[in-house]
Coordinates of C-alpha atoms in Angstrom, one line a residue:
Chain A
M1 CA 0.3 -0.2 -0.2
K2 CA 1.3 3.4 -1.1
H3 CA 2.1 5.8 1.9
L4 CA 3.8 9.0 2.3
T5 CA 7.0 8.7 4.1
A6 CA 9.6 10.9 5.5
G7 CA 11.7 9.8 3.0
R8 CA 9.0 10.7 0.1
L9 CA 8.8 14.1 1.3
G10 CA 12.1 14.9 1.8
A11 CA 13.0 13.5 -1.7
V12 CA 10.4 15.4 -3.3
L13 CA 11.7 18.5 -1.7
L14 CA 15.4 18.2 -2.1
A15 CA 14.4 17.9 -6.1
S16 CA 12.0 20.8 -6.0
L17 CA 15.0 22.7 -4.4
G18 CA 17.4 21.7 -6.9
V19 CA 14.8 23.0 -9.7
L20 CA 14.4 26.1 -8.0
V21 CA 18.2 27.0 -7.2
V22 CA 18.3 26.0 -10.9
C23 CA 16.1 28.5 -11.9
L24 CA 17.7 31.3 -9.7
A25 CA 20.6 30.7 -11.1
I26 CA 19.6 30.9 -14.5
G27 CA 17.9 34.7 -14.0
L28 CA 21.1 35.8 -11.8
V29 CA 23.2 35.5 -15.0
T30 CA 20.4 36.7 -17.5
G31 CA 20.1 40.5 -18.5
P32 CA 20.8 43.2 -20.6
S33 CA 23.6 44.2 -18.9
G34 CA 25.7 41.4 -20.5
I35 CA 27.8 40.5 -17.9
S36 CA 29.0 37.1 -18.0
P37 CA 27.5 33.6 -15.5
G38 CA 31.2 33.6 -14.1
A39 CA 31.7 37.4 -13.6
A40 CA 28.0 37.2 -11.7
L41 CA 28.3 34.4 -9.7
D42 CA 31.5 36.5 -8.7
A43 CA 29.9 39.6 -7.7
L44 CA 27.0 37.6 -5.3
L45 CA 29.9 35.2 -3.6
H46 CA 32.1 38.8 -3.3
P47 CA 30.2 42.0 -3.6
A48 CA 32.8 44.1 -1.6
E49 CA 35.5 43.0 -5.2
S50 CA 33.8 43.5 -7.8
G51 CA 32.1 47.6 -7.7
A52 CA 29.5 48.0 -10.4
L53 CA 28.6 44.4 -11.1
A54 CA 28.0 43.6 -7.3
D55 CA 25.3 46.9 -7.4
I56 CA 23.7 45.2 -10.5
V57 CA 23.7 41.4 -9.0
W58 CA 22.8 42.4 -5.8
R59 CA 20.6 45.8 -6.2
I60 CA 18.9 45.0 -9.4
R61 CA 18.5 41.6 -10.1
V62 CA 18.7 39.7 -6.5
P63 CA 15.5 41.7 -5.6
R64 CA 14.2 41.1 -8.3
L65 CA 14.9 37.2 -8.5
L66 CA 13.3 36.6 -5.0
L67 CA 10.2 39.2 -5.3
A68 CA 9.3 36.9 -8.6
A69 CA 10.1 33.6 -6.1
G70 CA 7.9 35.1 -3.5
V71 CA 5.1 36.0 -6.0
G72 CA 5.0 32.9 -7.7
A73 CA 5.0 30.5 -3.8
S74 CA 2.5 32.5 -2.8
L75 CA 0.1 32.3 -5.9
A76 CA 0.8 28.5 -6.2
V77 CA 0.3 27.6 -2.2
A78 CA -3.0 30.0 -2.9
G79 CA -4.1 27.9 -5.9
V80 CA -3.6 24.5 -3.8
I81 CA -6.0 26.0 -1.0
F82 CA -8.8 27.7 -3.0
Q83 CA -8.9 24.1 -4.8
A84 CA -9.2 22.1 -1.9
L85 CA -11.2 24.4 0.2
L86 CA -14.0 25.3 -2.9
R87 CA -12.9 21.2 -3.9
N88 CA -13.4 22.6 -7.3
P89 CA -9.7 22.0 -9.0
L90 CA -10.7 25.2 -11.7
A91 CA -9.9 27.2 -8.7
D92 CA -7.5 29.7 -9.2
P93 CA -6.0 32.4 -6.4
F94 CA -8.3 35.8 -8.0
I95 CA -11.1 33.2 -7.6
L96 CA -12.6 34.5 -4.8
G97 CA -12.3 38.1 -5.6
V98 CA -9.5 39.2 -3.8
S99 CA -7.7 40.1 -7.0
G100 CA -10.5 41.7 -8.3
G101 CA -10.7 44.0 -4.8
A102 CA -6.7 44.7 -5.1
A103 CA -7.0 45.7 -8.5
L104 CA -9.9 47.9 -7.9
G105 CA -7.8 49.9 -4.8
G106 CA -4.4 49.8 -6.9
I107 CA -5.7 51.2 -10.1
S108 CA -8.2 53.4 -7.9
V109 CA -4.6 55.0 -7.0
L110 CA -3.0 55.2 -10.2
V111 CA -6.1 57.1 -11.5
L112 CA -7.2 59.4 -9.0
G113 CA -4.1 59.7 -6.9
T114 CA -3.0 63.6 -8.2
W115 CA -6.7 64.7 -7.3
I116 CA -6.2 63.7 -3.8
G117 CA -2.6 63.8 -3.6
V118 CA -1.2 60.4 -3.1
G119 CA 1.5 59.1 -5.9
A120 CA 1.7 56.4 -8.2
G121 CA 4.0 54.8 -5.4
A122 CA 0.7 54.6 -2.9
A123 CA -0.8 52.0 -5.5
P124 CA 0.8 48.8 -4.1
L125 CA -0.6 50.0 -0.6
A126 CA -3.8 50.4 -2.0
A127 CA -4.1 47.5 -3.8
F128 CA -3.5 45.5 -0.6
A129 CA -6.1 47.7 1.4
G130 CA -8.5 46.5 -1.2
A131 CA -7.5 42.6 -0.9
I132 CA -7.9 43.3 2.8
G133 CA -11.7 45.1 2.6
T134 CA -12.5 42.0 0.0
T135 CA -11.7 40.0 2.5
L136 CA -13.6 40.9 4.9
L137 CA -17.2 41.5 2.6
L138 CA -16.2 37.7 1.8
Y139 CA -15.9 36.7 5.3
G140 CA -19.5 38.6 6.2
M141 CA -21.1 37.5 2.8
A142 CA -20.1 34.3 3.4
A143 CA -20.1 32.9 6.7
V144 CA -23.7 32.6 7.7
R145 CA -24.8 31.2 10.2
G146 CA -21.4 30.2 11.2
R147 CA -20.4 28.4 8.1
V148 CA -18.5 29.0 5.3
S149 CA -20.2 27.9 2.5
A150 CA -17.7 26.9 -0.7
T151 CA -20.5 28.1 -2.7
Q152 CA -21.4 31.0 -0.9
L153 CA -18.2 32.0 -1.5
L154 CA -17.7 31.1 -4.8
L155 CA -20.8 33.1 -6.2
T156 CA -19.6 36.2 -4.1
G157 CA -16.3 35.8 -5.5
V158 CA -17.5 35.9 -9.1
V159 CA -19.9 38.9 -8.0
F160 CA -17.5 40.5 -6.9
N161 CA -14.9 40.4 -9.4
A162 CA -17.7 41.2 -12.0
F163 CA -18.2 44.4 -9.9
A164 CA -14.2 45.3 -9.2
S165 CA -14.3 45.0 -13.5
A166 CA -16.8 47.2 -14.1
G167 CA -15.1 50.2 -11.7
I168 CA -11.4 49.2 -13.4
V169 CA -13.2 49.7 -16.9
F170 CA -14.8 53.3 -16.2
L171 CA -11.7 53.9 -14.0
A172 CA -9.3 52.8 -17.3
S173 CA -12.0 55.0 -19.7
I174 CA -11.2 58.4 -17.3
A175 CA -7.0 57.7 -17.3
G176 CA -5.1 59.3 -19.3
L177 CA -2.5 57.4 -22.0
A178 CA -0.4 56.9 -19.4
D179 CA -2.2 55.8 -16.5
G180 CA -4.3 53.4 -19.0
S181 CA -1.3 51.6 -20.0
R182 CA 0.1 51.6 -16.5
I183 CA -3.7 49.7 -15.7
F184 CA -2.9 47.4 -18.4
L185 CA 0.6 45.9 -17.3
W186 CA -1.0 45.8 -13.9
L187 CA -4.0 43.9 -15.1
I188 CA -2.0 41.0 -17.4
G189 CA 0.6 41.4 -14.4
N190 CA 4.1 42.7 -14.3
L191 CA 7.0 42.8 -12.3
S192 CA 9.5 45.0 -14.2
A193 CA 7.5 48.4 -12.2
A194 CA 7.5 46.8 -8.3
R195 CA 8.5 48.4 -5.8
T196 CA 10.7 45.9 -3.9
D197 CA 10.4 46.8 -0.5
M198 CA 7.1 45.8 -1.0
G199 CA 8.6 41.9 -0.9
I200 CA 9.1 42.0 2.4
V201 CA 5.1 42.3 2.6
V202 CA 4.8 39.3 -0.1
G203 CA 7.3 37.4 2.0
V204 CA 5.8 38.0 5.9
F205 CA 2.5 36.5 3.9
L206 CA 3.7 34.3 2.3
V207 CA 5.3 32.5 5.4
V208 CA 2.1 32.6 7.4
G209 CA 0.1 31.2 4.7
L210 CA 3.3 28.6 4.0
G211 CA 3.1 27.7 7.9
V212 CA -0.7 27.6 8.0
A213 CA -1.3 25.4 4.7
L214 CA 1.6 22.9 6.1
S215 CA 0.0 22.8 9.6
L216 CA -3.4 22.3 8.4
A217 CA -2.6 20.0 5.3
R218 CA -4.0 17.1 6.7
G219 CA -7.4 18.7 7.2
L220 CA -6.4 20.3 3.2
N221 CA -6.7 16.3 2.4
L222 CA -9.9 15.9 4.4
L223 CA -11.5 18.4 3.2
A224 CA -11.4 16.8 -0.3
L225 CA -14.2 14.1 1.3
G226 CA -16.5 16.9 1.6
D227 CA -17.2 19.1 4.8
E228 CA -19.5 16.0 6.9
A229 CA -17.1 13.7 6.4
A230 CA -14.1 15.9 7.5
A231 CA -16.1 16.7 10.4
Q232 CA -16.8 12.9 11.3
L233 CA -12.9 12.2 11.0
G234 CA -12.1 14.3 13.6
M235 CA -11.3 17.7 11.9
A236 CA -12.4 21.1 13.4
V237 CA -14.1 22.1 10.0
E238 CA -15.7 25.3 10.1
R239 CA -12.3 27.2 12.6
Q240 CA -10.0 25.5 10.3
K241 CA -11.4 26.1 6.4
K242 CA -11.6 30.2 8.4
I243 CA -7.9 30.5 9.4
L244 CA -7.2 29.0 5.8
L245 CA -9.3 31.7 4.5
L246 CA -8.4 34.2 6.3
A247 CA -4.1 32.9 5.7
T248 CA -4.4 33.0 1.8
S249 CA -6.6 35.9 1.1
L250 CA -3.9 38.2 2.8
M251 CA -1.2 36.3 1.2
V252 CA -2.6 36.4 -2.5
G253 CA -3.6 40.1 -1.4
A254 CA 0.0 40.6 -1.0
A255 CA 1.5 38.7 -4.0
V256 CA -1.2 41.0 -5.9
S257 CA -0.5 44.4 -4.7
V258 CA 3.2 44.0 -6.2
S259 CA 2.8 42.0 -9.4
G260 CA -0.6 42.8 -10.3
L261 CA -2.6 39.8 -11.9
V262 CA -0.2 36.9 -12.7
G263 CA -2.5 34.3 -14.4
F264 CA -1.8 30.7 -14.6
V265 CA 0.7 29.9 -11.6
G266 CA -2.0 29.2 -9.6
L267 CA -4.0 26.9 -11.7
I268 CA -1.2 25.1 -13.4
V269 CA 1.6 25.0 -10.7
P270 CA -0.8 22.8 -8.2
H271 CA -2.6 20.4 -11.4
L272 CA 1.1 19.5 -12.2
L273 CA 2.1 18.3 -9.3
R274 CA -0.9 16.9 -8.8
L275 CA -0.2 15.1 -11.9
V276 CA 2.9 13.8 -10.7
L277 CA 3.3 13.5 -7.0
G278 CA -1.3 12.9 -6.3
P279 CA -3.2 14.5 -4.5
D280 CA -1.8 14.6 -1.1
H281 CA -1.5 18.0 0.4
R282 CA 1.4 17.0 2.6
L283 CA 3.3 16.9 -0.6
L284 CA 1.7 19.3 -2.8
V285 CA 2.0 22.2 -0.3
P286 CA 5.5 22.6 -0.1
A287 CA 6.1 21.2 -3.3
S288 CA 3.9 24.2 -4.6
A289 CA 5.4 26.6 -3.3
L290 CA 9.1 25.7 -4.3
L291 CA 7.8 25.2 -7.8
G292 CA 5.5 28.4 -8.1
A293 CA 8.7 30.4 -7.6
A294 CA 10.9 28.3 -10.1
F295 CA 8.0 28.8 -12.2
L296 CA 7.5 32.1 -12.1
V297 CA 11.4 33.0 -11.8
L298 CA 11.7 31.2 -15.1
C299 CA 8.7 33.1 -16.7
D300 CA 10.2 36.5 -15.4
T301 CA 13.2 36.1 -16.5
L302 CA 12.3 35.5 -20.1
A303 CA 10.3 38.3 -19.8
R304 CA 13.2 40.0 -19.2
S305 CA 15.8 39.2 -21.9
L306 CA 13.0 37.9 -24.7
L307 CA 12.6 41.2 -26.5
G308 CA 16.4 42.2 -25.5
G309 CA 16.1 45.8 -24.2
R310 CA 12.4 46.0 -23.6
E311 CA 10.8 43.8 -20.8
L312 CA 7.6 42.3 -21.4
P313 CA 4.9 41.7 -18.6
V314 CA 5.6 38.5 -16.8
G315 CA 1.5 37.7 -17.0
A316 CA 1.6 37.5 -20.8
I317 CA 4.3 34.9 -20.3
T318 CA 3.0 32.4 -17.4
A319 CA 0.0 32.2 -19.8
L320 CA 1.7 32.3 -23.2
V321 CA 3.9 28.9 -21.8
G322 CA 1.0 27.7 -18.9
G323 CA -2.3 28.1 -21.5
P324 CA -1.0 25.5 -24.0
L325 CA 0.9 23.6 -21.6
F326 CA -2.6 23.4 -19.3
L327 CA -4.6 22.0 -22.9
V328 CA -2.1 19.3 -23.1
L329 CA -2.7 17.9 -19.6
L330 CA -5.9 18.4 -19.8
R331 CA -6.3 16.2 -22.7
R332 CA -3.6 13.8 -21.9
N333 CA -5.6 13.1 -18.5
S334 CA -8.9 13.7 -19.3
D335 CA -9.6 9.9 -18.4
R336 CA -9.1 11.0 -14.4
S337 CA -7.0 13.3 -13.1
F338 CA -8.9 16.1 -13.6
T339 CA -12.5 14.7 -13.2
A340 CA -13.8 12.7 -10.4
Chain B
M1 CA -25.0 2.8 27.4
S2 CA -22.8 3.2 24.6
L3 CA -25.0 5.9 22.6
Q4 CA -28.4 7.7 23.5
L5 CA -30.7 9.9 21.8
R6 CA -33.0 11.8 24.4
N7 CA -36.3 12.7 22.7
V8 CA -34.5 14.5 20.3
A9 CA -35.7 17.2 17.4
L10 CA -35.1 18.7 14.6
R11 CA -36.0 21.3 12.0
L12 CA -34.3 22.3 8.7
G13 CA -36.1 25.5 7.3
E14 CA -39.7 25.3 7.7
Q15 CA -40.0 21.4 8.0
T16 CA -39.8 19.4 10.8
V17 CA -37.3 16.5 10.1
L18 CA -37.4 14.7 13.6
R19 CA -39.7 14.8 16.7
D20 CA -39.3 13.4 19.8
V21 CA -37.0 10.7 19.4
S22 CA -35.2 8.3 21.5
L23 CA -33.5 5.4 20.6
E24 CA -30.4 3.8 23.1
L25 CA -27.6 1.6 21.6
A26 CA -26.1 -0.5 23.9
P27 CA -22.6 -2.2 23.1
G28 CA -22.8 -5.8 21.5
E29 CA -26.1 -4.6 19.9
V30 CA -26.9 -3.6 16.7
V31 CA -30.2 -1.6 16.1
G32 CA -31.6 -1.5 12.2
L33 CA -33.6 2.0 11.2
L34 CA -36.0 1.6 8.5
G35 CA -38.2 3.7 7.2
R36 CA -39.2 5.4 3.8
N37 CA -37.0 7.5 1.8
G38 CA -36.9 11.1 2.8
A39 CA -38.6 9.0 6.6
G40 CA -35.3 11.1 8.3
K41 CA -33.1 8.6 8.9
T42 CA -30.1 9.9 7.6
S43 CA -31.3 12.9 10.1
L44 CA -31.4 11.0 12.9
L45 CA -27.7 9.5 11.7
R46 CA -26.0 13.1 11.5
L47 CA -27.6 13.8 14.7
A48 CA -26.5 10.7 16.3
S49 CA -22.6 11.5 14.8
G50 CA -22.7 14.8 16.5
T51 CA -22.8 16.3 12.6
W52 CA -25.9 18.3 13.5
L53 CA -27.1 19.4 16.9
P54 CA -30.8 18.7 17.2
D55 CA -33.0 22.0 17.8
A56 CA -34.5 19.6 20.6
G57 CA -33.4 16.9 23.0
D58 CA -30.1 15.5 23.8
V59 CA -27.5 13.2 22.2
L60 CA -24.9 11.4 24.9
F61 CA -22.3 9.3 24.6
E62 CA -21.3 7.6 27.4
G63 CA -23.2 9.8 29.5
R64 CA -21.4 13.0 28.1
A65 CA -23.4 15.4 25.8
L66 CA -21.7 14.8 21.8
S67 CA -21.3 18.6 21.8
D68 CA -18.8 18.6 24.8
F69 CA -15.9 15.8 23.0
P70 CA -13.0 17.6 20.4
R71 CA -13.8 16.4 16.8
S72 CA -11.1 14.2 17.1
L73 CA -12.1 12.2 19.9
L74 CA -15.5 12.0 19.1
A75 CA -14.0 10.6 16.0
Q76 CA -12.1 7.7 17.7
K77 CA -15.3 7.3 19.6
I78 CA -18.2 7.3 16.5
A79 CA -17.1 6.3 12.8
V80 CA -20.2 7.3 10.2
V81 CA -20.3 5.0 6.6
P82 CA -21.9 7.6 4.3
Q83 CA -23.8 6.8 1.2
D84 CA -21.4 7.3 -1.1
L85 CA -18.0 9.2 -1.5
H86 CA -16.9 11.7 -4.2
V87 CA -13.6 13.5 -4.3
P88 CA -12.7 16.3 -6.9
F89 CA -9.2 14.9 -6.5
P90 CA -7.5 11.6 -7.5
F91 CA -7.4 10.0 -3.9
R92 CA -5.7 6.6 -3.9
V93 CA -8.5 4.0 -1.9
G94 CA -5.2 3.3 0.8
E95 CA -5.1 7.0 1.2
V96 CA -8.6 7.3 2.0
V97 CA -8.6 4.6 4.3
L98 CA -5.9 6.0 6.2
M99 CA -7.5 8.9 6.5
G100 CA -9.6 7.4 9.4
R101 CA -6.6 7.3 11.3
G102 CA -6.7 10.8 11.1
P103 CA -8.1 11.3 14.8
Y104 CA -5.0 9.6 15.8
Q105 CA -2.3 11.7 14.2
R106 CA -1.2 15.1 15.6
W107 CA -1.2 17.8 12.7
L108 CA 1.8 17.3 11.0
G109 CA 2.1 13.5 11.5
F110 CA 3.1 10.8 8.8
E111 CA 1.1 7.6 9.1
S112 CA 2.6 5.7 11.8
S113 CA 3.2 2.1 11.3
H114 CA 0.4 0.7 13.4
D115 CA -1.9 3.3 11.4
I116 CA -0.2 1.4 8.2
E117 CA -1.0 -1.7 9.8
C118 CA -4.7 -0.7 11.1
A119 CA -5.5 0.4 7.3
Q120 CA -4.6 -2.8 5.9
R121 CA -6.1 -5.3 8.2
A122 CA -9.5 -2.9 7.6
L123 CA -8.7 -3.1 3.6
E124 CA -8.3 -7.2 4.0
R125 CA -11.1 -7.7 6.0
M126 CA -13.5 -6.4 3.3
G127 CA -11.6 -7.8 1.1
I128 CA -10.4 -4.8 -1.0
L129 CA -6.7 -4.9 -0.2
H130 CA -6.0 -5.5 -4.1
L131 CA -7.2 -2.1 -4.7
A132 CA -5.4 -0.4 -2.2
D133 CA -3.3 1.8 -5.1
R134 CA -6.2 2.2 -7.2
R135 CA -7.4 5.7 -7.5
I136 CA -11.0 6.7 -6.3
P137 CA -12.8 7.9 -9.5
E138 CA -11.7 4.5 -11.2
L139 CA -13.9 2.1 -8.2
S140 CA -17.4 0.9 -9.1
G141 CA -20.2 2.2 -6.6
G142 CA -20.0 -0.8 -4.7
E143 CA -16.4 -0.9 -4.1
R144 CA -16.4 2.5 -3.1
Q145 CA -19.0 1.7 -0.5
L146 CA -16.3 -1.5 0.8
V147 CA -13.4 1.6 0.6
L148 CA -16.1 3.8 3.1
I149 CA -16.7 1.0 5.5
A150 CA -12.7 -0.5 5.5
R151 CA -12.4 3.5 6.8
A152 CA -14.7 3.4 9.5
L153 CA -13.1 -0.1 10.1
A154 CA -9.4 1.8 10.4
Q155 CA -11.2 4.4 12.9
E156 CA -11.0 1.6 15.0
P157 CA -15.1 3.2 17.0
D158 CA -16.9 2.0 19.7
C159 CA -19.8 2.7 17.9
L160 CA -20.5 2.2 13.9
L161 CA -23.2 4.2 12.1
L162 CA -23.8 2.6 9.2
D163 CA -26.2 4.6 6.2
E164 CA -27.0 1.8 3.8
P165 CA -23.6 0.7 3.3
T166 CA -24.9 -2.3 1.6
A167 CA -27.1 -0.6 -1.1
F168 CA -24.8 -1.0 -4.3
L169 CA -23.4 -4.8 -3.1
D170 CA -23.7 -8.3 -3.9
L171 CA -24.9 -10.5 -2.2
E172 CA -21.8 -11.8 -1.2
H173 CA -20.5 -8.6 -0.4
R174 CA -23.3 -7.6 1.8
I175 CA -23.4 -10.8 3.5
R176 CA -19.6 -10.0 4.3
V177 CA -20.6 -6.4 5.4
L178 CA -23.1 -7.7 8.1
E179 CA -20.2 -10.1 9.4
V180 CA -17.9 -7.5 9.7
V181 CA -20.7 -5.5 11.7
R182 CA -21.2 -8.5 14.0
E183 CA -18.0 -9.2 14.7
L184 CA -17.3 -5.7 15.8
V185 CA -20.1 -5.7 17.6
A186 CA -19.1 -8.8 19.3
S187 CA -16.1 -7.1 20.8
G188 CA -17.7 -4.7 22.7
A189 CA -18.7 -2.2 20.1
S190 CA -22.8 -0.7 18.8
A191 CA -23.8 -0.4 15.9
L192 CA -26.9 1.4 14.0
L193 CA -27.8 0.0 10.5
V194 CA -29.9 2.2 8.3
S195 CA -31.5 -0.9 5.8
H196 CA -34.0 -1.4 3.0
D197 CA -33.4 -4.7 3.1
L198 CA -35.8 -5.8 5.7
S199 CA -34.9 -9.5 6.1
L200 CA -31.6 -9.0 6.3
A201 CA -31.4 -6.4 8.8
A202 CA -33.6 -8.7 10.4
R203 CA -30.8 -11.4 10.2
C204 CA -28.0 -8.7 11.5
C205 CA -29.8 -6.8 14.0
E206 CA -31.3 -7.3 17.5
R207 CA -33.7 -4.5 17.4
L208 CA -35.3 -2.6 14.2
L209 CA -36.6 1.1 14.7
L210 CA -39.2 1.7 12.2
L211 CA -39.1 5.8 11.4
A212 CA -42.1 7.5 9.4
D213 CA -43.0 10.9 9.3
G214 CA -39.7 11.7 11.5
R215 CA -41.4 10.2 14.4
V216 CA -40.7 6.5 15.8
A217 CA -43.7 4.2 14.4
A218 CA -42.4 1.1 16.0
E219 CA -39.8 -0.6 17.8
G220 CA -38.4 -3.9 19.2
A221 CA -37.1 -7.4 18.0
P222 CA -37.4 -8.2 14.5
G223 CA -40.6 -10.5 14.9
E224 CA -42.6 -8.0 16.1
V225 CA -41.5 -5.2 14.1
L226 CA -41.5 -6.6 10.7
R227 CA -45.0 -8.2 10.6
A228 CA -47.7 -7.5 7.5
D229 CA -50.3 -5.0 8.7
T230 CA -46.9 -2.8 10.2
L231 CA -45.0 -3.2 6.8
R232 CA -48.5 -1.9 5.0
R233 CA -49.3 1.2 7.6
V234 CA -45.8 2.7 7.9
L235 CA -44.2 1.3 4.6
G236 CA -47.0 1.3 2.4
F237 CA -46.5 -2.1 0.6
S238 CA -48.2 -5.0 1.3
A239 CA -46.3 -8.6 1.7
T240 CA -46.7 -11.4 3.4
V241 CA -43.5 -12.5 6.1
I242 CA -42.6 -15.7 6.8
E243 CA -41.0 -17.4 9.2
G244 CA -37.6 -18.7 8.0
P245 CA -35.7 -21.5 8.9
D246 CA -33.6 -19.5 11.2
G247 CA -36.5 -18.2 13.4
L248 CA -36.3 -15.4 11.9
P249 CA -39.1 -13.4 9.6
L250 CA -38.8 -13.4 6.1
V251 CA -40.4 -10.4 3.7
V252 CA -42.2 -11.6 1.1
P253 CA -43.3 -8.3 -1.1
E254 CA -46.8 -9.2 -3.3
L255 CA -46.0 -7.2 -6.2
G256 CA -49.1 -5.7 -7.6
R257 CA -51.6 -6.4 -5.2
K258 CA -51.3 -2.4 -3.1
D259 CA -54.7 -3.2 -1.5
S260 CA -54.6 -6.8 -0.9
V261 CA -56.2 -8.4 2.5
E262 CA -53.6 -8.1 5.2
R263 CA -51.7 -11.4 6.0
G264 CA -50.9 -12.5 9.5
A265 CA -47.3 -12.8 10.8

């Protein structure tokens, strides 16, 4: 009988970590300034002796890599959790409307900021405020009589996302050309304009979200059987669902505030790993964190380097790479893994 | 007493599903719960497992209210076999049966060798050890039912609540399930069995409880409850009840004779 052992978990984590390190290394030596891999490594390891090179590596590339890794890990873990929480393999981190709230908050400041005397630099903070506001709204709407119902959550999220889109369209239509292109970049997901100090916020909420997901990973397995069965197997269902919902929403909110709506990471990474590793969340959660980070680091490296000096929005890369890959997987495995 | 329901009532929205139902399960006893579709059997099972709270009355396990138990402790005492198993992700049979060990595990823990042993024994007992590495969506309805029973056995419960556990099973497996229930009960557990197979229930259960419109319509030994007049009045069909070679009642339905004259048992 196959079952999860510490050895298997260790092997999976080690392999995932290896992939992440390789992706980080590729990202480190790739860039428009034409630094050789050897020089980049040297600057990384001995910053004091490398002068201007160390500046590029330590001030530009490393923060960008860490940001991409943090956002990728957050979105992938959030995808795993929402898929389990909603018992829906098609759920992604944006499905509950937290992203819509963040987008509305951030874009409001982008467009209206000059009128109320706030610079565009405040957009990430406003986006995070929007995410928190939406999370509270979700709670208020969905937690009827102490129970968090998946259907209520989904409906609230879908409706709120539609509402937020309408608000964004309205703001975009009154915005000038410059703001309009910023909004576009934000909606498709983009790391080039990210404030690296917001990376700390992403990191903090990633650690919290990951900690919650790891400690409740067995509960995520039980939730697949349904709320009733999970309770009958000893899980404090409502309490754990509320904790998961809160931690995940904040994690998504922080990631979206920095990068905008980077699609496909939260959908495709969990699916891919479920195909390879099976659905046990004790494996799936940590592996998603590491490989979600690796996936976005790789996509962001492509976004930075494909067009030479000009950057592509990373969200376009994740969708271009992720979309076809997802369809292939879906077709190849339609007989078992995606439908129960 | 192992499990006690005292004068419980349950409302769902406008509708009263159960009213003033009392039921006691003693250790070493199987009680059969009979009734038409929608009579409130599954609701009663949900109250008995602490999944729902009653609107009136008490549910006690070993003299203590179910709501006083931490969930994980309750899941060590009471196991539920639901009607069916649906998972949105392709878990393996072994993994689902191991989830029955969940109430004994710490938050982050791996399954211990004892957990694995328990799950393996449960699979073996249900005759599905060969399915251990198969994925749930690949199974037939009957196989899923056997998995659910194996999961409940892995919980090592003192009280087993079964909701039509044999509905999709062939006769060989029905008998096997009832034998397993009898074995568990012989070692001091108690069981509540929802069933539509009256003759089989008569052979597995010490007592039968007939539920109609959320009330207890009849209760007692199989021979007292399974009488033609009761069946017609409560369950709405005509049948001849004869005594089997084992001295227990056999229900023989009469097709196309809804208004037939009552025959004595």
